[in-house]
Amino acid sequence: MEKRAKGRTLLSYAPDIKVVDCTLRDGGLVNDFYFADDFVKELYKANIKAGVDYMEFGYKASKELFDVNKFGKWKFCDDKDIRSVVGDNKTDMKIAVMADVGRCDFKKDILSKKDSPIDLIRVATYINTIPSAIEMIEDCTKKGYETTVNIMAISKSNETDVDAALELLGQSSVGTIYLVDSYGSLYPEQARRLADKYLETAVKYGKKVGIHAHNNQQLAFANTAEVVIMGVSYLDATVSGLGRGCGNCPSELLLGYLKNPKYSVHPILKFIEKHIVPLRESGVVWGYDVPYLLTGILNQHPKTAIQFMKEKRTDYNDFYLELLDNF
């Protein structure tokens, strides 16, 4: 791949692009992964019809660390539960799960690819746990999986550490390196500069680059669109932006933007009508709001904003002053 996809414009057909649906995984952080079976099965069908390339079912979390009675099954993504939805998955869409460094018994819980319905393991890591992430990546590669790595909270990392992390990951067997705006703090200019750095590593080592954006400042789609033009090709999205706090880049926005004729927004719109509207009406809350904007502006974890929302506070200026005190 080239450092920049020369000639890729807003109207370009880009066959190397892969859309990754993260609705269950990022959305599961909103409702502790308690999705109705019908919701999951219908999302699977909608994604297939929409031309989505990968569907992420949730986490491969350790049952030694997390209480199975406090979370829905997509926190753990047992292979049998995935098979109950996809069968042998005789479709063009691939199945993904996320494995967090330090929160996954990957040697035990991630089986050989030949025995699993999963195609892609997405390893999530902070920059200080890159060596552990590489251990997971190499294990999953040997087991036959595609792999990606999400370097979380990259907006908090200094440039020297980012360069060192990218060099280490470039030398690993990982297929795709993700630019992750965990706190929704990046502006398009910053996303573009970071993407340029990631793409340099990708060209050097024959990797792909992806983006996972959060919508604190209503820039998740804008940042995604910005780096697509540069050559970033793995694009994360969730239906109606369903995800932790402010949520993510909405699938319907992304599919409407991409000019590849394989994608269709219609199945996603029908899914929103049938399943997302009732989910909101049931009291599940996510999406842009002022508290998330404020943590995004200050490049802070959204946990304080989430708590603010749970307490049904509306004293936004006082909250901003509290954030500034902890800045």
mmCIF file of C-alpha atoms in Angstrom:
data_model
loop_
_atom_site.group_PDB
_atom_site.id
_atom_site.type_symbol
_atom_site.label_atom_id
_atom_site.label_comp_id
_atom_site.label_asym_id
_atom_site.label_seq_id
_atom_site.Cartn_x
_atom_site.Cartn_y
_atom_site.Cartn_z
ATOM 1 C CA MET A 1 0.000 0.000 0.000
ATOM 2 C CA GLU A 2 1.080 3.562 -0.539
ATOM 3 C CA LYS A 3 1.611 6.027 2.229
ATOM 4 C CA ARG A 4 -1.238 8.079 0.830
ATOM 5 C CA ALA A 5 -3.914 6.725 -1.430
ATOM 6 C CA LYS A 6 -3.088 9.129 -4.225
ATOM 7 C CA GLY A 7 -6.192 9.913 -6.187
ATOM 8 C CA ARG A 8 -8.535 8.828 -3.376
ATOM 9 C CA THR A 9 -11.079 11.594 -3.020
ATOM 10 C CA LEU A 10 -14.537 12.048 -1.541
ATOM 11 C CA LEU A 11 -15.931 10.357 -4.643
ATOM 12 C CA SER A 12 -13.349 7.612 -4.940
ATOM 13 C CA TYR A 13 -14.138 3.930 -5.102
ATOM 14 C CA ALA A 14 -11.666 2.340 -2.702
ATOM 15 C CA PRO A 15 -11.760 -1.474 -2.909
ATOM 16 C CA ASP A 16 -9.282 -1.955 -0.033
ATOM 17 C CA ILE A 17 -11.644 -0.457 2.554
ATOM 18 C CA LYS A 18 -13.051 -2.756 5.241
ATOM 19 C CA VAL A 19 -15.996 -1.729 7.406
ATOM 20 C CA VAL A 20 -15.936 -3.230 10.910
ATOM 21 C CA ASP A 21 -19.203 -3.214 12.875
ATOM 22 C CA CYS A 22 -18.499 -2.766 16.606
ATOM 23 C CA THR A 23 -22.106 -2.322 17.747
ATOM 24 C CA LEU A 24 -22.204 -5.267 20.154
ATOM 25 C CA ARG A 25 -18.741 -4.721 21.590
ATOM 26 C CA ASP A 26 -18.687 -0.963 22.117
ATOM 27 C CA GLY A 27 -22.446 -0.887 22.632
ATOM 28 C CA GLY A 28 -22.106 -3.609 25.244
ATOM 29 C CA LEU A 29 -20.283 -1.123 27.445
ATOM 30 C CA VAL A 30 -23.603 0.747 27.723
ATOM 31 C CA ASN A 31 -25.807 -2.160 28.830
ATOM 32 C CA ASP A 32 -23.273 -4.655 30.255
ATOM 33 C CA PHE A 33 -23.623 -6.753 27.088
ATOM 34 C CA TYR A 34 -27.225 -7.748 27.768
ATOM 35 C CA PHE A 35 -28.478 -7.826 24.186
ATOM 36 C CA ALA A 36 -31.533 -9.869 23.289
ATOM 37 C CA ASP A 37 -30.810 -12.834 21.022
ATOM 38 C CA ASP A 38 -33.153 -11.387 18.408
ATOM 39 C CA PHE A 39 -31.210 -8.097 18.426
ATOM 40 C CA VAL A 40 -27.936 -9.940 17.782
ATOM 41 C CA LYS A 41 -29.309 -12.212 15.063
ATOM 42 C CA GLU A 42 -31.007 -9.351 13.243
ATOM 43 C CA LEU A 43 -27.853 -7.216 13.453
ATOM 44 C CA TYR A 44 -25.861 -10.078 11.957
ATOM 45 C CA LYS A 45 -28.318 -10.340 9.050
ATOM 46 C CA ALA A 46 -28.439 -6.566 8.554
ATOM 47 C CA ASN A 47 -24.646 -6.311 8.442
ATOM 48 C CA ILE A 48 -24.456 -9.068 5.829
ATOM 49 C CA LYS A 49 -27.050 -7.339 3.651
ATOM 50 C CA ALA A 50 -25.277 -3.985 4.132
ATOM 51 C CA GLY A 51 -21.981 -5.425 2.871
ATOM 52 C CA VAL A 52 -20.161 -4.971 6.184
ATOM 53 C CA ASP A 53 -16.812 -6.797 6.132
ATOM 54 C CA TYR A 54 -16.406 -7.745 9.811
ATOM 55 C CA MET A 55 -18.823 -7.978 12.730
ATOM 56 C CA GLU A 56 -17.321 -7.770 16.202
ATOM 57 C CA PHE A 57 -19.403 -9.767 18.683
ATOM 58 C CA GLY A 58 -17.844 -8.525 21.915
ATOM 59 C CA TYR A 59 -14.934 -9.320 24.215
ATOM 60 C CA LYS A 60 -13.047 -12.501 25.030
ATOM 61 C CA ALA A 61 -12.949 -11.548 28.714
ATOM 62 C CA SER A 62 -11.612 -13.836 31.424
ATOM 63 C CA LYS A 63 -14.275 -15.547 33.520
ATOM 64 C CA GLU A 64 -11.715 -15.640 36.321
ATOM 65 C CA LEU A 65 -11.601 -11.849 36.386
ATOM 66 C CA PHE A 66 -15.209 -10.966 35.512
ATOM 67 C CA ASP A 67 -18.353 -12.352 37.125
ATOM 68 C CA VAL A 68 -20.449 -14.097 34.480
ATOM 69 C CA ASN A 69 -23.565 -13.236 36.509
ATOM 70 C CA LYS A 70 -22.950 -9.509 36.119
ATOM 71 C CA PHE A 71 -22.577 -9.401 32.341
ATOM 72 C CA GLY A 72 -24.318 -10.654 29.256
ATOM 73 C CA LYS A 73 -22.706 -13.401 27.190
ATOM 74 C CA TRP A 74 -21.078 -11.029 24.694
ATOM 75 C CA LYS A 75 -18.635 -9.944 27.383
ATOM 76 C CA PHE A 76 -17.125 -13.421 27.008
ATOM 77 C CA CYS A 77 -18.007 -14.488 23.439
ATOM 78 C CA ASP A 78 -17.938 -18.238 23.941
ATOM 79 C CA ASP A 79 -17.598 -19.906 20.565
ATOM 80 C CA LYS A 80 -20.846 -21.838 21.093
ATOM 81 C CA ASP A 81 -22.748 -18.570 21.607
ATOM 82 C CA ILE A 82 -21.334 -17.104 18.401
ATOM 83 C CA ARG A 83 -22.191 -20.312 16.527
ATOM 84 C CA SER A 84 -25.779 -20.077 17.771
ATOM 85 C CA VAL A 85 -26.038 -16.884 15.711
ATOM 86 C CA VAL A 86 -23.782 -17.491 12.700
ATOM 87 C CA GLY A 87 -23.746 -21.279 12.339
ATOM 88 C CA ASP A 88 -20.836 -21.994 10.018
ATOM 89 C CA ASN A 89 -21.054 -18.380 8.777
ATOM 90 C CA LYS A 90 -21.171 -19.243 5.095
ATOM 91 C CA THR A 91 -21.111 -15.567 4.149
ATOM 92 C CA ASP A 92 -18.584 -13.003 2.950
ATOM 93 C CA MET A 93 -18.649 -11.245 6.337
ATOM 94 C CA LYS A 94 -16.014 -12.275 8.868
ATOM 95 C CA ILE A 95 -16.445 -12.595 12.636
ATOM 96 C CA ALA A 96 -14.311 -10.630 15.105
ATOM 97 C CA VAL A 97 -13.843 -10.379 18.869
ATOM 98 C CA MET A 98 -11.733 -8.070 21.027
ATOM 99 C CA ALA A 99 -9.180 -9.318 23.544
ATOM 100 C CA ASP A 100 -7.915 -6.809 26.126
ATOM 101 C CA VAL A 101 -4.356 -7.168 27.364
ATOM 102 C CA GLY A 102 -4.498 -8.357 30.971
ATOM 103 C CA ARG A 103 -8.210 -9.181 30.818
ATOM 104 C CA CYS A 104 -8.206 -12.219 28.551
ATOM 105 C CA ASP A 105 -6.974 -15.779 29.182
ATOM 106 C CA PHE A 106 -5.972 -15.930 25.544
ATOM 107 C CA LYS A 107 -3.941 -19.131 25.759
ATOM 108 C CA LYS A 108 -6.952 -20.986 27.175
ATOM 109 C CA ASP A 109 -10.020 -19.163 25.854
ATOM 110 C CA ILE A 110 -8.919 -18.477 22.277
ATOM 111 C CA LEU A 111 -9.016 -21.842 20.526
ATOM 112 C CA SER A 112 -7.305 -22.783 17.297
ATOM 113 C CA LYS A 113 -8.933 -21.061 14.324
ATOM 114 C CA LYS A 114 -9.898 -24.409 12.796
ATOM 115 C CA ASP A 115 -12.113 -25.067 15.825
ATOM 116 C CA SER A 116 -13.666 -21.591 16.051
ATOM 117 C CA PRO A 117 -16.186 -19.462 14.108
ATOM 118 C CA ILE A 118 -13.997 -16.406 14.771
ATOM 119 C CA ASP A 119 -11.805 -15.001 11.986
ATOM 120 C CA LEU A 120 -10.240 -11.902 13.543
ATOM 121 C CA ILE A 121 -8.828 -11.243 17.026
ATOM 122 C CA ARG A 122 -8.617 -7.524 17.820
ATOM 123 C CA VAL A 123 -6.027 -7.037 20.556
ATOM 124 C CA ALA A 124 -6.579 -3.918 22.668
ATOM 125 C CA THR A 125 -3.640 -2.423 24.538
ATOM 126 C CA TYR A 126 -2.322 0.719 26.129
ATOM 127 C CA ILE A 127 1.025 1.932 24.941
ATOM 128 C CA ASN A 128 2.811 0.715 28.086
ATOM 129 C CA THR A 129 1.641 -2.893 27.527
ATOM 130 C CA ILE A 130 2.768 -3.283 23.914
ATOM 131 C CA PRO A 131 5.080 -6.247 24.706
ATOM 132 C CA SER A 132 2.147 -8.150 26.234
ATOM 133 C CA ALA A 133 0.015 -7.236 23.228
ATOM 134 C CA ILE A 134 2.649 -8.653 20.894
ATOM 135 C CA GLU A 135 2.690 -11.889 22.894
ATOM 136 C CA MET A 136 -1.073 -12.154 22.344
ATOM 137 C CA ILE A 137 -0.768 -11.270 18.661
ATOM 138 C CA GLU A 138 1.855 -13.916 18.024
ATOM 139 C CA ASP A 139 -0.179 -16.550 19.861
ATOM 140 C CA CYS A 140 -3.295 -15.726 17.828
ATOM 141 C CA THR A 141 -1.342 -15.665 14.558
ATOM 142 C CA LYS A 142 0.047 -19.135 15.295
ATOM 143 C CA LYS A 143 -3.492 -20.331 15.957
ATOM 144 C CA GLY A 144 -4.483 -19.185 12.462
ATOM 145 C CA TYR A 145 -6.324 -15.908 13.084
ATOM 146 C CA GLU A 146 -6.184 -12.538 11.409
ATOM 147 C CA THR A 147 -5.084 -9.944 13.961
ATOM 148 C CA THR A 148 -5.382 -6.234 14.560
ATOM 149 C CA VAL A 149 -4.108 -4.111 17.426
ATOM 150 C CA ASN A 150 -5.884 -1.116 18.972
ATOM 151 C CA ILE A 151 -3.483 1.234 20.772
ATOM 152 C CA MET A 152 -5.914 2.912 23.145
ATOM 153 C CA ALA A 153 -5.763 6.466 24.498
ATOM 154 C CA ILE A 154 -3.172 7.444 21.910
ATOM 155 C CA SER A 155 -3.994 11.127 22.531
ATOM 156 C CA LYS A 156 -2.322 10.772 25.940
ATOM 157 C CA SER A 157 0.926 9.343 24.564
ATOM 158 C CA ASN A 158 4.048 11.285 23.657
ATOM 159 C CA GLU A 159 5.464 11.096 20.158
ATOM 160 C CA THR A 160 8.589 9.173 21.132
ATOM 161 C CA ASP A 161 6.505 6.410 22.733
ATOM 162 C CA VAL A 162 4.164 6.281 19.737
ATOM 163 C CA ASP A 163 7.129 5.903 17.362
ATOM 164 C CA ALA A 164 8.604 3.119 19.490
ATOM 165 C CA ALA A 165 5.264 1.309 19.735
ATOM 166 C CA LEU A 166 4.665 1.468 16.001
ATOM 167 C CA GLU A 167 8.140 0.131 15.287
ATOM 168 C CA LEU A 168 7.606 -2.833 17.616
ATOM 169 C CA LEU A 169 4.188 -3.584 16.154
ATOM 170 C CA GLY A 170 5.545 -3.221 12.637
ATOM 171 C CA GLN A 171 7.990 -6.009 13.381
ATOM 172 C CA SER A 172 5.215 -8.239 14.759
ATOM 173 C CA SER A 173 2.832 -10.447 12.790
ATOM 174 C CA VAL A 174 -0.159 -8.144 13.320
ATOM 175 C CA GLY A 175 -2.070 -7.365 10.144
ATOM 176 C CA THR A 176 -3.634 -3.982 10.984
ATOM 177 C CA ILE A 177 -2.644 -1.242 13.425
ATOM 178 C CA TYR A 178 -5.492 0.929 14.709
ATOM 179 C CA LEU A 179 -5.466 4.627 15.457
ATOM 180 C CA VAL A 180 -7.844 4.874 18.439
ATOM 181 C CA ASP A 181 -9.277 8.172 19.676
ATOM 182 C CA SER A 182 -10.433 6.741 23.016
ATOM 183 C CA TYR A 183 -11.335 10.085 24.558
ATOM 184 C CA GLY A 184 -12.822 11.705 21.456
ATOM 185 C CA SER A 185 -10.312 14.507 21.797
ATOM 186 C CA LEU A 186 -8.710 14.526 18.344
ATOM 187 C CA TYR A 187 -9.474 17.107 15.684
ATOM 188 C CA PRO A 188 -9.150 16.214 11.990
ATOM 189 C CA GLU A 189 -5.746 17.907 11.706
ATOM 190 C CA GLN A 190 -4.425 15.810 14.614
ATOM 191 C CA ALA A 191 -6.015 12.629 13.258
ATOM 192 C CA ARG A 192 -4.391 13.313 9.901
ATOM 193 C CA ARG A 193 -0.945 13.821 11.434
ATOM 194 C CA LEU A 194 -1.199 10.606 13.466
ATOM 195 C CA ALA A 195 -2.553 8.670 10.493
ATOM 196 C CA ASP A 196 0.433 9.845 8.459
ATOM 197 C CA LYS A 197 2.749 8.393 11.114
ATOM 198 C CA TYR A 198 0.832 5.083 11.238
ATOM 199 C CA LEU A 199 0.800 4.821 7.452
ATOM 200 C CA GLU A 200 4.574 5.289 7.308
ATOM 201 C CA THR A 201 4.930 2.209 9.512
ATOM 202 C CA ALA A 202 2.331 0.379 7.427
ATOM 203 C CA VAL A 203 4.240 1.016 4.213
ATOM 204 C CA LYS A 204 7.540 -0.010 5.805
ATOM 205 C CA TYR A 205 6.231 -3.316 7.153
ATOM 206 C CA GLY A 206 3.358 -4.186 4.823
ATOM 207 C CA LYS A 207 0.549 -3.529 7.313
ATOM 208 C CA LYS A 208 -2.879 -1.940 7.090
ATOM 209 C CA VAL A 209 -4.113 0.948 9.251
ATOM 210 C CA GLY A 210 -7.516 1.290 10.903
ATOM 211 C CA ILE A 211 -9.394 3.952 12.861
ATOM 212 C CA HIS A 212 -11.691 3.680 15.874
ATOM 213 C CA ALA A 213 -13.185 7.069 16.712
ATOM 214 C CA HIS A 214 -15.331 8.340 19.593
ATOM 215 C CA ASN A 215 -17.847 11.122 19.188
ATOM 216 C CA ASN A 216 -17.271 13.417 22.192
ATOM 217 C CA GLN A 217 -16.860 16.481 19.968
ATOM 218 C CA GLN A 218 -19.103 15.166 17.173
ATOM 219 C CA LEU A 219 -15.991 14.436 15.117
ATOM 220 C CA ALA A 220 -15.988 10.620 14.968
ATOM 221 C CA PHE A 221 -17.268 10.574 11.394
ATOM 222 C CA ALA A 222 -15.239 13.627 10.369
ATOM 223 C CA ASN A 223 -12.005 12.087 11.651
ATOM 224 C CA THR A 224 -12.824 8.785 9.961
ATOM 225 C CA ALA A 225 -13.552 10.482 6.646
ATOM 226 C CA GLU A 226 -10.386 12.566 6.964
ATOM 227 C CA VAL A 227 -8.051 9.600 7.264
ATOM 228 C CA VAL A 228 -9.863 7.450 4.681
ATOM 229 C CA ILE A 229 -8.662 9.858 2.019
ATOM 230 C CA MET A 230 -5.088 9.330 3.224
ATOM 231 C CA GLY A 231 -5.235 5.556 2.891
ATOM 232 C CA VAL A 232 -6.556 4.266 6.240
ATOM 233 C CA SER A 233 -8.647 1.275 5.252
ATOM 234 C CA TYR A 234 -10.139 -0.499 8.307
ATOM 235 C CA LEU A 235 -13.031 1.633 9.530
ATOM 236 C CA ASP A 236 -14.876 0.972 12.791
ATOM 237 C CA ALA A 237 -18.502 2.018 13.166
ATOM 238 C CA THR A 238 -21.582 1.215 15.251
ATOM 239 C CA VAL A 239 -25.248 1.405 14.347
ATOM 240 C CA SER A 240 -26.591 4.793 15.443
ATOM 241 C CA GLY A 241 -23.219 5.364 17.088
ATOM 242 C CA LEU A 242 -24.160 2.939 19.896
ATOM 243 C CA GLY A 243 -21.212 2.838 22.279
ATOM 244 C CA ARG A 244 -19.746 3.878 25.592
ATOM 245 C CA GLY A 245 -20.754 7.378 26.622
ATOM 246 C CA CYS A 246 -20.916 9.574 23.546
ATOM 247 C CA GLY A 247 -20.656 6.606 21.211
ATOM 248 C CA ASN A 248 -18.808 6.079 17.959
ATOM 249 C CA CYS A 249 -18.846 6.789 14.249
ATOM 250 C CA PRO A 250 -22.391 5.843 13.113
ATOM 251 C CA SER A 251 -22.592 3.010 10.579
ATOM 252 C CA GLU A 252 -25.331 4.740 8.634
ATOM 253 C CA LEU A 253 -23.170 7.836 8.211
ATOM 254 C CA LEU A 254 -20.157 5.838 7.102
ATOM 255 C CA LEU A 255 -22.018 3.561 4.693
ATOM 256 C CA GLY A 256 -23.768 6.552 3.180
ATOM 257 C CA TYR A 257 -20.389 8.196 2.624
ATOM 258 C CA LEU A 258 -18.463 5.309 1.092
ATOM 259 C CA LYS A 259 -18.756 5.002 -2.666
ATOM 260 C CA ASN A 260 -18.010 1.301 -2.909
ATOM 261 C CA PRO A 261 -21.143 -0.227 -4.512
ATOM 262 C CA LYS A 262 -20.862 -3.298 -2.264
ATOM 263 C CA TYR A 263 -22.183 -1.255 0.665
ATOM 264 C CA SER A 264 -25.847 -0.434 1.237
ATOM 265 C CA VAL A 265 -27.297 1.712 4.015
ATOM 266 C CA HIS A 266 -30.860 0.407 3.637
ATOM 267 C CA PRO A 267 -30.509 -2.710 5.847
ATOM 268 C CA ILE A 268 -28.997 -0.598 8.627
ATOM 269 C CA LEU A 269 -31.824 1.933 8.444
ATOM 270 C CA LYS A 270 -34.352 -0.899 8.762
ATOM 271 C CA PHE A 271 -32.442 -2.285 11.758
ATOM 272 C CA ILE A 272 -32.509 1.144 13.415
ATOM 273 C CA GLU A 273 -36.273 1.346 12.931
ATOM 274 C CA LYS A 274 -36.896 -2.108 14.359
ATOM 275 C CA HIS A 275 -34.280 -2.412 17.104
ATOM 276 C CA ILE A 276 -32.430 0.823 17.937
ATOM 277 C CA VAL A 277 -35.512 2.971 18.451
ATOM 278 C CA PRO A 278 -36.956 0.497 20.997
ATOM 279 C CA LEU A 279 -33.544 0.219 22.674
ATOM 280 C CA ARG A 280 -33.510 3.971 23.263
ATOM 281 C CA GLU A 281 -37.128 3.900 24.420
ATOM 282 C CA SER A 282 -36.203 1.194 26.951
ATOM 283 C CA GLY A 283 -33.916 3.689 28.687
ATOM 284 C CA VAL A 284 -30.494 2.773 27.286
ATOM 285 C CA VAL A 285 -28.594 6.068 26.943
ATOM 286 C CA TRP A 286 -25.680 6.933 24.674
ATOM 287 C CA GLY A 287 -24.660 9.645 22.262
ATOM 288 C CA TYR A 288 -23.322 13.169 22.162
ATOM 289 C CA ASP A 289 -23.997 15.357 25.190
ATOM 290 C CA VAL A 290 -22.295 18.308 26.835
ATOM 291 C CA PRO A 291 -20.457 16.335 29.573
ATOM 292 C CA TYR A 292 -18.779 14.149 26.942
ATOM 293 C CA LEU A 293 -17.883 17.237 24.946
ATOM 294 C CA LEU A 294 -16.097 18.645 27.993
ATOM 295 C CA THR A 295 -14.035 15.521 28.710
ATOM 296 C CA GLY A 296 -13.206 15.385 25.007
ATOM 297 C CA ILE A 297 -11.992 18.965 24.940
ATOM 298 C CA LEU A 298 -9.769 18.282 27.950
ATOM 299 C CA ASN A 299 -8.571 14.886 26.653
ATOM 300 C CA GLN A 300 -9.874 13.065 29.728
ATOM 301 C CA HIS A 301 -11.435 9.635 30.208
ATOM 302 C CA PRO A 302 -15.251 9.874 29.902
ATOM 303 C CA LYS A 303 -15.891 8.024 33.191
ATOM 304 C CA THR A 304 -16.520 11.311 35.022
ATOM 305 C CA ALA A 305 -18.998 12.382 32.350
ATOM 306 C CA ILE A 306 -20.744 9.007 32.530
ATOM 307 C CA GLN A 307 -21.133 9.439 36.298
ATOM 308 C CA PHE A 308 -22.372 13.016 35.790
ATOM 309 C CA MET A 309 -25.057 11.694 33.437
ATOM 310 C CA LYS A 310 -26.068 8.897 35.827
ATOM 311 C CA GLU A 311 -26.600 11.489 38.564
ATOM 312 C CA LYS A 312 -28.835 13.442 36.135
ATOM 313 C CA ARG A 313 -26.824 16.595 36.767
ATOM 314 C CA THR A 314 -27.173 19.594 34.461
ATOM 315 C CA ASP A 315 -24.716 22.005 36.123
ATOM 316 C CA TYR A 316 -22.406 21.878 33.125
ATOM 317 C CA ASN A 317 -20.241 24.837 34.041
ATOM 318 C CA ASP A 318 -19.588 23.503 37.544
ATOM 319 C CA PHE A 319 -18.667 20.157 35.994
ATOM 320 C CA TYR A 320 -16.270 21.892 33.618
ATOM 321 C CA LEU A 321 -14.610 23.642 36.561
ATOM 322 C CA GLU A 322 -14.283 20.270 38.356
ATOM 323 C CA LEU A 323 -12.602 18.817 35.276
ATOM 324 C CA LEU A 324 -10.247 21.787 35.062
ATOM 325 C CA ASP A 325 -9.241 21.220 38.702
ATOM 326 C CA ASN A 326 -8.173 17.695 37.740
ATOM 327 C CA PHE A 327 -6.558 18.680 34.448
#
